[in-house]
Amino acid sequence: LEAVRGSVDLATVPEARWGDGGTTRSTGDAGSVSALAPSPGAALDPAGFRHTRAVQPALESGDASMGLLALPLDAHALAHSRGPASRFADVRVLDDTNQQIPYLLERRNEPLSVELSVVQAPDSRAQALTMPPGSRQRSVYLVTLPYANLPASSLVIETSGRVFQRTVRIGVERPPDRVRRDAYFEIRAAETWRHAEEQTPARPLTLPLGTMEETELVLVVDEGDNAPLPLTTARLLLPSYRLRFFHAGGTPLRMVYGRDDLQPPQYDLALLAPRVMGARAREVEAEAA
């Protein structure tokens, strides 16, 4: 900007304004592009999908606020569809005649945050856990994930402690196999968590998990000769996606997924992607799984 300051004509530069906190980062109006919305796509038998969820709230005929909608994909959809690795090839939105509603897939910058349950492991499991040499007093916790087969994510934990240094490991207990005679602890991530300011809260610790096939993780905190570090909260940060599509209201919609024989959809709506992705959308939800 500094380099081109002398050549900028301020009289021709459009004025930027703060938005009103809408669901998108653009000032575009969905009404200006709704006339370009494509017709419903080909019909598809919903019986072939393992999961069917109604889109909420119910869409009412004549609701002028409808038009461009944004449907977030929650943890259940991430875990039980073919997921981002397959570009959500099996995810479809159907109307009441089983016709496909064309959509665009939006990857969001902010992650999907899911609160997790963290409990102290029973003494028998904690004592049986095989740890690297040099481990001293340790606290062992069980972390329960909402579903198996989640995409690559991160675990974020927080503490009320102010002055501390701990080695924290997250992993999975594995049974004996052809290589190992005994059960073992497979470490997925390890970090040193340190804070030395009594006046300020400690930063959260983020542990990358990668793709998770399991629903239970083991969190181990090496306490040294100190009292156990208090853990206050734990969150799972998942990649965040939304489906953007047009619907005028008046007919119910369903999101379906869980099918292995489909390729990613190819809708003509993709030709309008620059305008659709930048327009304001009303966010709706799928009913609880």
Tab-separated table of C-alpha atoms in Angstrom:
chain	number	residue	atom	x	y	z
A	1	LEU	CA	0.000	0.000	0.000
A	2	GLU	CA	2.784	2.408	0.861
A	3	ALA	CA	4.432	1.776	-2.513
A	4	VAL	CA	1.335	2.765	-4.508
A	5	ARG	CA	0.136	5.580	-2.241
A	6	GLY	CA	1.003	8.270	-4.771
A	7	SER	CA	-0.997	6.645	-7.593
A	8	VAL	CA	-4.215	5.973	-5.635
A	9	ASP	CA	-7.161	8.254	-6.442
A	10	LEU	CA	-9.164	8.316	-3.217
A	11	ALA	CA	-12.165	9.772	-5.033
A	12	THR	CA	-12.603	6.514	-6.946
A	13	VAL	CA	-11.933	4.090	-4.089
A	14	PRO	CA	-15.126	2.469	-2.729
A	15	GLU	CA	-15.771	3.019	0.962
A	16	ALA	CA	-15.509	-0.036	3.233
A	17	ARG	CA	-17.968	-0.482	6.087
A	18	TRP	CA	-18.309	-2.879	9.002
A	19	GLY	CA	-21.035	-5.457	8.426
A	20	ASP	CA	-23.826	-6.435	10.780
A	21	GLY	CA	-22.346	-9.760	11.891
A	22	GLY	CA	-24.005	-11.892	9.200
A	23	THR	CA	-23.038	-15.477	8.519
A	24	THR	CA	-20.689	-14.646	5.656
A	25	ARG	CA	-17.736	-12.379	5.089
A	26	SER	CA	-19.334	-10.600	2.129
A	27	THR	CA	-21.828	-7.783	1.761
A	28	GLY	CA	-23.449	-9.583	-1.178
A	29	ASP	CA	-27.210	-10.058	-1.096
A	30	ALA	CA	-28.629	-13.535	-1.637
A	31	GLY	CA	-31.653	-11.958	-3.287
A	32	SER	CA	-29.452	-10.627	-6.095
A	33	VAL	CA	-28.347	-14.143	-7.049
A	34	SER	CA	-31.419	-16.190	-6.129
A	35	ALA	CA	-32.874	-15.670	-9.600
A	36	LEU	CA	-29.892	-17.584	-10.976
A	37	ALA	CA	-30.483	-20.597	-8.753
A	38	PRO	CA	-30.503	-23.842	-10.759
A	39	SER	CA	-33.444	-26.219	-10.872
A	40	PRO	CA	-33.413	-29.333	-8.683
A	41	GLY	CA	-31.119	-32.093	-9.864
A	42	ALA	CA	-31.710	-35.739	-10.623
A	43	ALA	CA	-33.811	-37.883	-8.299
A	44	LEU	CA	-32.007	-40.200	-5.873
A	45	ASP	CA	-33.439	-43.036	-3.766
A	46	PRO	CA	-32.854	-42.118	-0.097
A	47	ALA	CA	-33.152	-45.776	0.920
A	48	GLY	CA	-29.557	-46.334	-0.161
A	49	PHE	CA	-28.189	-43.983	2.504
A	50	ARG	CA	-27.450	-45.035	6.070
A	51	HIS	CA	-28.302	-41.637	7.563
A	52	THR	CA	-31.214	-39.280	6.865
A	53	ARG	CA	-31.701	-36.017	8.784
A	54	ALA	CA	-34.362	-33.375	8.285
A	55	VAL	CA	-33.166	-29.819	7.763
A	56	GLN	CA	-34.310	-27.461	10.524
A	57	PRO	CA	-36.067	-25.148	10.947
A	58	ALA	CA	-39.061	-26.221	8.859
A	59	LEU	CA	-39.126	-24.190	5.671
A	60	GLU	CA	-42.300	-22.182	5.272
A	61	SER	CA	-43.831	-21.161	1.986
A	62	GLY	CA	-43.450	-17.490	1.177
A	63	ASP	CA	-40.653	-16.903	3.681
A	64	ALA	CA	-38.783	-14.083	1.992
A	65	SER	CA	-35.722	-14.693	4.151
A	66	MET	CA	-35.151	-18.041	2.544
A	67	GLY	CA	-33.267	-18.316	-0.714
A	68	LEU	CA	-29.575	-18.958	-0.146
A	69	LEU	CA	-29.080	-21.280	2.828
A	70	ALA	CA	-25.971	-22.553	4.619
A	71	LEU	CA	-26.118	-25.965	6.307
A	72	PRO	CA	-23.161	-26.792	8.603
A	73	LEU	CA	-21.799	-30.325	8.652
A	74	ASP	CA	-21.562	-31.364	12.305
A	75	ALA	CA	-19.414	-34.039	13.925
A	76	HIS	CA	-21.883	-36.821	13.083
A	77	ALA	CA	-21.818	-35.892	9.398
A	78	LEU	CA	-18.017	-35.681	9.416
A	79	ALA	CA	-17.692	-39.113	11.011
A	80	HIS	CA	-20.416	-41.037	9.168
A	81	SER	CA	-20.069	-39.641	5.672
A	82	ARG	CA	-17.077	-40.310	3.448
A	83	GLY	CA	-15.658	-37.063	4.760
A	84	PRO	CA	-13.337	-34.382	3.431
A	85	ALA	CA	-10.795	-36.891	2.109
A	86	SER	CA	-13.419	-37.984	-0.453
A	87	ARG	CA	-14.864	-34.474	-0.894
A	88	PHE	CA	-18.043	-35.636	0.874
A	89	ALA	CA	-18.891	-37.756	-2.160
A	90	ASP	CA	-21.966	-39.310	-0.535
A	91	VAL	CA	-23.556	-36.171	0.970
A	92	ARG	CA	-26.776	-35.052	-0.711
A	93	VAL	CA	-29.642	-32.665	0.040
A	94	LEU	CA	-33.027	-33.990	-1.163
A	95	ASP	CA	-36.461	-32.397	-1.406
A	96	ASP	CA	-39.777	-34.155	-0.760
A	97	THR	CA	-39.740	-35.708	-4.258
A	98	ASN	CA	-36.205	-37.090	-3.716
A	99	GLN	CA	-34.708	-34.656	-6.196
A	100	GLN	CA	-31.240	-33.398	-5.374
A	101	ILE	CA	-30.838	-29.795	-4.298
A	102	PRO	CA	-27.560	-28.600	-5.885
A	103	TYR	CA	-25.043	-27.303	-3.356
A	104	LEU	CA	-21.575	-25.878	-3.076
A	105	LEU	CA	-19.180	-27.074	-0.374
A	106	GLU	CA	-17.714	-24.293	1.763
A	107	ARG	CA	-14.602	-24.807	3.873
A	108	ARG	CA	-14.700	-22.388	6.803
A	109	ASN	CA	-11.702	-20.768	8.458
A	110	GLU	CA	-12.891	-21.218	12.023
A	111	PRO	CA	-12.890	-24.852	13.256
A	112	LEU	CA	-15.849	-26.797	14.571
A	113	SER	CA	-15.435	-26.956	18.366
A	114	VAL	CA	-16.851	-29.909	20.335
A	115	GLU	CA	-16.728	-30.091	24.133
A	116	LEU	CA	-15.245	-33.365	25.412
A	117	SER	CA	-15.543	-35.419	28.561
A	118	VAL	CA	-12.274	-35.967	30.460
A	119	VAL	CA	-12.278	-38.284	33.499
A	120	GLN	CA	-9.588	-39.724	35.725
A	121	ALA	CA	-8.620	-43.212	34.593
A	122	PRO	CA	-9.141	-46.072	37.069
A	123	ASP	CA	-6.006	-46.906	39.044
A	124	SER	CA	-5.784	-50.329	37.413
A	125	ARG	CA	-5.570	-48.827	33.929
A	126	ALA	CA	-3.199	-46.065	34.978
A	127	GLN	CA	-0.792	-48.498	36.604
A	128	ALA	CA	-0.892	-50.901	33.671
A	129	LEU	CA	-0.042	-48.194	31.161
A	130	THR	CA	3.449	-48.701	29.733
A	131	MET	CA	5.256	-45.378	29.520
A	132	PRO	CA	8.641	-44.254	28.140
A	133	PRO	CA	11.639	-44.599	30.493
A	134	GLY	CA	12.092	-41.688	32.868
A	135	SER	CA	8.402	-41.098	33.514
A	136	ARG	CA	7.724	-40.328	37.159
A	137	GLN	CA	4.480	-39.460	38.892
A	138	ARG	CA	1.745	-39.133	36.328
A	139	SER	CA	-1.929	-38.380	36.015
A	140	VAL	CA	-3.896	-40.475	33.524
A	141	TYR	CA	-7.203	-39.367	32.012
A	142	LEU	CA	-9.661	-40.893	29.579
A	143	VAL	CA	-10.921	-38.602	26.828
A	144	THR	CA	-14.134	-39.642	25.089
A	145	LEU	CA	-14.679	-38.560	21.480
A	146	PRO	CA	-18.226	-38.159	20.143
A	147	TYR	CA	-17.768	-40.623	17.247
A	148	ALA	CA	-15.228	-42.929	15.668
A	149	ASN	CA	-13.696	-42.199	12.256
A	150	LEU	CA	-13.395	-38.459	12.694
A	151	PRO	CA	-11.154	-36.520	10.294
A	152	ALA	CA	-7.855	-34.992	11.349
A	153	SER	CA	-8.427	-32.758	14.366
A	154	SER	CA	-6.771	-31.220	17.418
A	155	LEU	CA	-7.329	-31.620	21.145
A	156	VAL	CA	-7.259	-28.395	23.170
A	157	ILE	CA	-6.993	-28.593	26.959
A	158	GLU	CA	-6.985	-25.808	29.529
A	159	THR	CA	-5.836	-25.532	33.123
A	160	SER	CA	-6.326	-23.158	36.035
A	161	GLY	CA	-2.666	-23.596	36.998
A	162	ARG	CA	-0.390	-20.567	36.728
A	163	VAL	CA	3.211	-21.724	37.341
A	164	PHE	CA	4.008	-25.177	36.012
A	165	GLN	CA	5.875	-27.298	33.486
A	166	ARG	CA	4.524	-30.665	32.392
A	167	THR	CA	5.061	-33.168	29.618
A	168	VAL	CA	1.682	-34.127	28.170
A	169	ARG	CA	1.067	-37.133	25.938
A	170	ILE	CA	-2.070	-38.197	24.100
A	171	GLY	CA	-2.478	-41.648	22.629
A	172	VAL	CA	-4.382	-44.912	22.374
A	173	GLU	CA	-4.087	-48.165	24.292
A	174	ARG	CA	-3.370	-51.029	21.917
A	175	PRO	CA	-3.777	-54.763	22.578
A	176	PRO	CA	-0.921	-57.229	22.005
A	177	ASP	CA	-0.154	-57.962	18.378
A	178	ARG	CA	2.331	-59.944	16.285
A	179	VAL	CA	5.091	-57.462	17.074
A	180	ARG	CA	4.372	-56.760	20.758
A	181	ARG	CA	3.674	-59.446	23.323
A	182	ASP	CA	1.946	-57.074	25.747
A	183	ALA	CA	-0.562	-54.253	25.475
A	184	TYR	CA	1.102	-50.936	24.729
A	185	PHE	CA	0.466	-47.181	24.640
A	186	GLU	CA	0.616	-45.706	21.138
A	187	ILE	CA	1.511	-42.025	21.478
A	188	ARG	CA	-0.168	-39.746	18.948
A	189	ALA	CA	1.275	-36.438	20.159
A	190	ALA	CA	3.478	-35.127	22.973
A	191	GLU	CA	4.186	-31.560	24.072
A	192	THR	CA	5.822	-29.710	26.947
A	193	TRP	CA	3.263	-27.410	28.571
A	194	ARG	CA	4.862	-24.524	30.439
A	195	HIS	CA	3.655	-21.320	32.085
A	196	ALA	CA	5.495	-19.032	34.518
A	197	GLU	CA	3.284	-15.976	35.021
A	198	GLU	CA	1.230	-15.883	38.221
A	199	GLN	CA	-0.784	-12.893	37.011
A	200	THR	CA	-1.996	-14.344	33.710
A	201	PRO	CA	-3.864	-17.539	32.767
A	202	ALA	CA	-1.887	-20.260	31.029
A	203	ARG	CA	-2.328	-20.618	27.318
A	204	PRO	CA	-4.343	-23.675	26.198
A	205	LEU	CA	-2.351	-26.673	25.036
A	206	THR	CA	-3.128	-27.928	21.524
A	207	LEU	CA	-2.298	-31.511	20.589
A	208	PRO	CA	-2.691	-32.613	16.938
A	209	LEU	CA	-4.546	-35.917	16.651
A	210	GLY	CA	-4.691	-36.728	12.970
A	211	THR	CA	-7.470	-38.991	11.717
A	212	MET	CA	-9.103	-40.846	14.594
A	213	GLU	CA	-10.686	-44.286	14.244
A	214	GLU	CA	-11.149	-44.608	18.011
A	215	THR	CA	-13.658	-43.092	20.422
A	216	GLU	CA	-11.412	-43.150	23.504
A	217	LEU	CA	-8.029	-41.510	23.984
A	218	VAL	CA	-5.646	-41.651	26.901
A	219	LEU	CA	-4.173	-38.381	28.159
A	220	VAL	CA	-1.058	-38.669	30.338
A	221	VAL	CA	0.413	-35.754	32.284
A	222	ASP	CA	3.893	-36.282	33.752
A	223	GLU	CA	3.678	-34.405	37.047
A	224	GLY	CA	7.298	-34.815	38.188
A	225	ASP	CA	7.264	-34.342	41.983
A	226	ASN	CA	4.409	-31.847	41.866
A	227	ALA	CA	0.752	-32.012	42.739
A	228	PRO	CA	-1.505	-32.943	39.780
A	229	LEU	CA	-2.073	-30.089	37.373
A	230	PRO	CA	-5.816	-29.263	37.389
A	231	LEU	CA	-7.474	-29.643	33.982
A	232	THR	CA	-10.541	-27.471	33.477
A	233	THR	CA	-11.831	-28.015	29.938
A	234	ALA	CA	-11.111	-30.064	26.834
A	235	ARG	CA	-12.291	-29.358	23.303
A	236	LEU	CA	-11.958	-31.123	19.980
A	237	LEU	CA	-11.305	-28.829	17.008
A	238	LEU	CA	-12.549	-30.347	13.756
A	239	PRO	CA	-12.435	-28.980	10.218
A	240	SER	CA	-15.569	-26.940	9.531
A	241	TYR	CA	-17.673	-27.203	6.378
A	242	ARG	CA	-21.054	-25.902	5.205
A	243	LEU	CA	-23.305	-26.723	2.270
A	244	ARG	CA	-24.579	-23.656	0.405
A	245	PHE	CA	-27.741	-24.103	-1.643
A	246	PHE	CA	-30.889	-22.335	-2.770
A	247	HIS	CA	-34.383	-23.178	-1.598
A	248	ALA	CA	-37.506	-21.059	-1.865
A	249	GLY	CA	-39.345	-22.708	1.021
A	250	GLY	CA	-42.590	-24.607	1.057
A	251	THR	CA	-41.145	-28.133	0.888
A	252	PRO	CA	-39.162	-30.054	3.491
A	253	LEU	CA	-35.526	-30.914	2.899
A	254	ARG	CA	-33.370	-33.781	4.096
A	255	MET	CA	-29.623	-34.250	4.274
A	256	VAL	CA	-28.570	-37.823	3.533
A	257	TYR	CA	-25.159	-39.494	3.716
A	258	GLY	CA	-23.514	-42.826	4.360
A	259	ARG	CA	-23.212	-44.507	0.959
A	260	ASP	CA	-20.157	-46.030	-0.685
A	261	ASP	CA	-21.030	-46.084	-4.395
A	262	LEU	CA	-21.250	-42.373	-5.213
A	263	GLN	CA	-18.811	-39.936	-6.751
A	264	PRO	CA	-18.689	-36.286	-5.622
A	265	PRO	CA	-21.675	-34.449	-7.105
A	266	GLN	CA	-21.226	-32.246	-10.172
A	267	TYR	CA	-23.830	-29.501	-10.150
A	268	ASP	CA	-24.205	-26.603	-12.580
A	269	LEU	CA	-24.344	-24.403	-9.482
A	270	ALA	CA	-20.535	-24.618	-9.467
A	271	LEU	CA	-20.557	-22.175	-12.398
A	272	LEU	CA	-21.960	-19.551	-10.027
A	273	ALA	CA	-19.487	-20.285	-7.253
A	274	PRO	CA	-17.832	-16.814	-7.158
A	275	ARG	CA	-21.212	-15.160	-6.549
A	276	VAL	CA	-22.812	-17.825	-4.379
A	277	MET	CA	-19.859	-18.194	-2.010
A	278	GLY	CA	-19.707	-14.432	-1.472
A	279	ALA	CA	-23.417	-13.817	-0.884
A	280	ARG	CA	-25.146	-13.559	2.461
A	281	ALA	CA	-26.789	-16.826	3.517
A	282	ARG	CA	-29.222	-17.872	6.208
A	283	GLU	CA	-27.819	-20.677	8.346
A	284	VAL	CA	-30.043	-23.689	9.012
A	285	GLU	CA	-29.369	-26.940	10.877
A	286	ALA	CA	-29.924	-30.646	10.467
A	287	GLU	CA	-31.987	-32.348	13.131
A	288	ALA	CA	-30.074	-34.217	15.832
A	289	ALA	CA	-28.594	-37.496	14.655
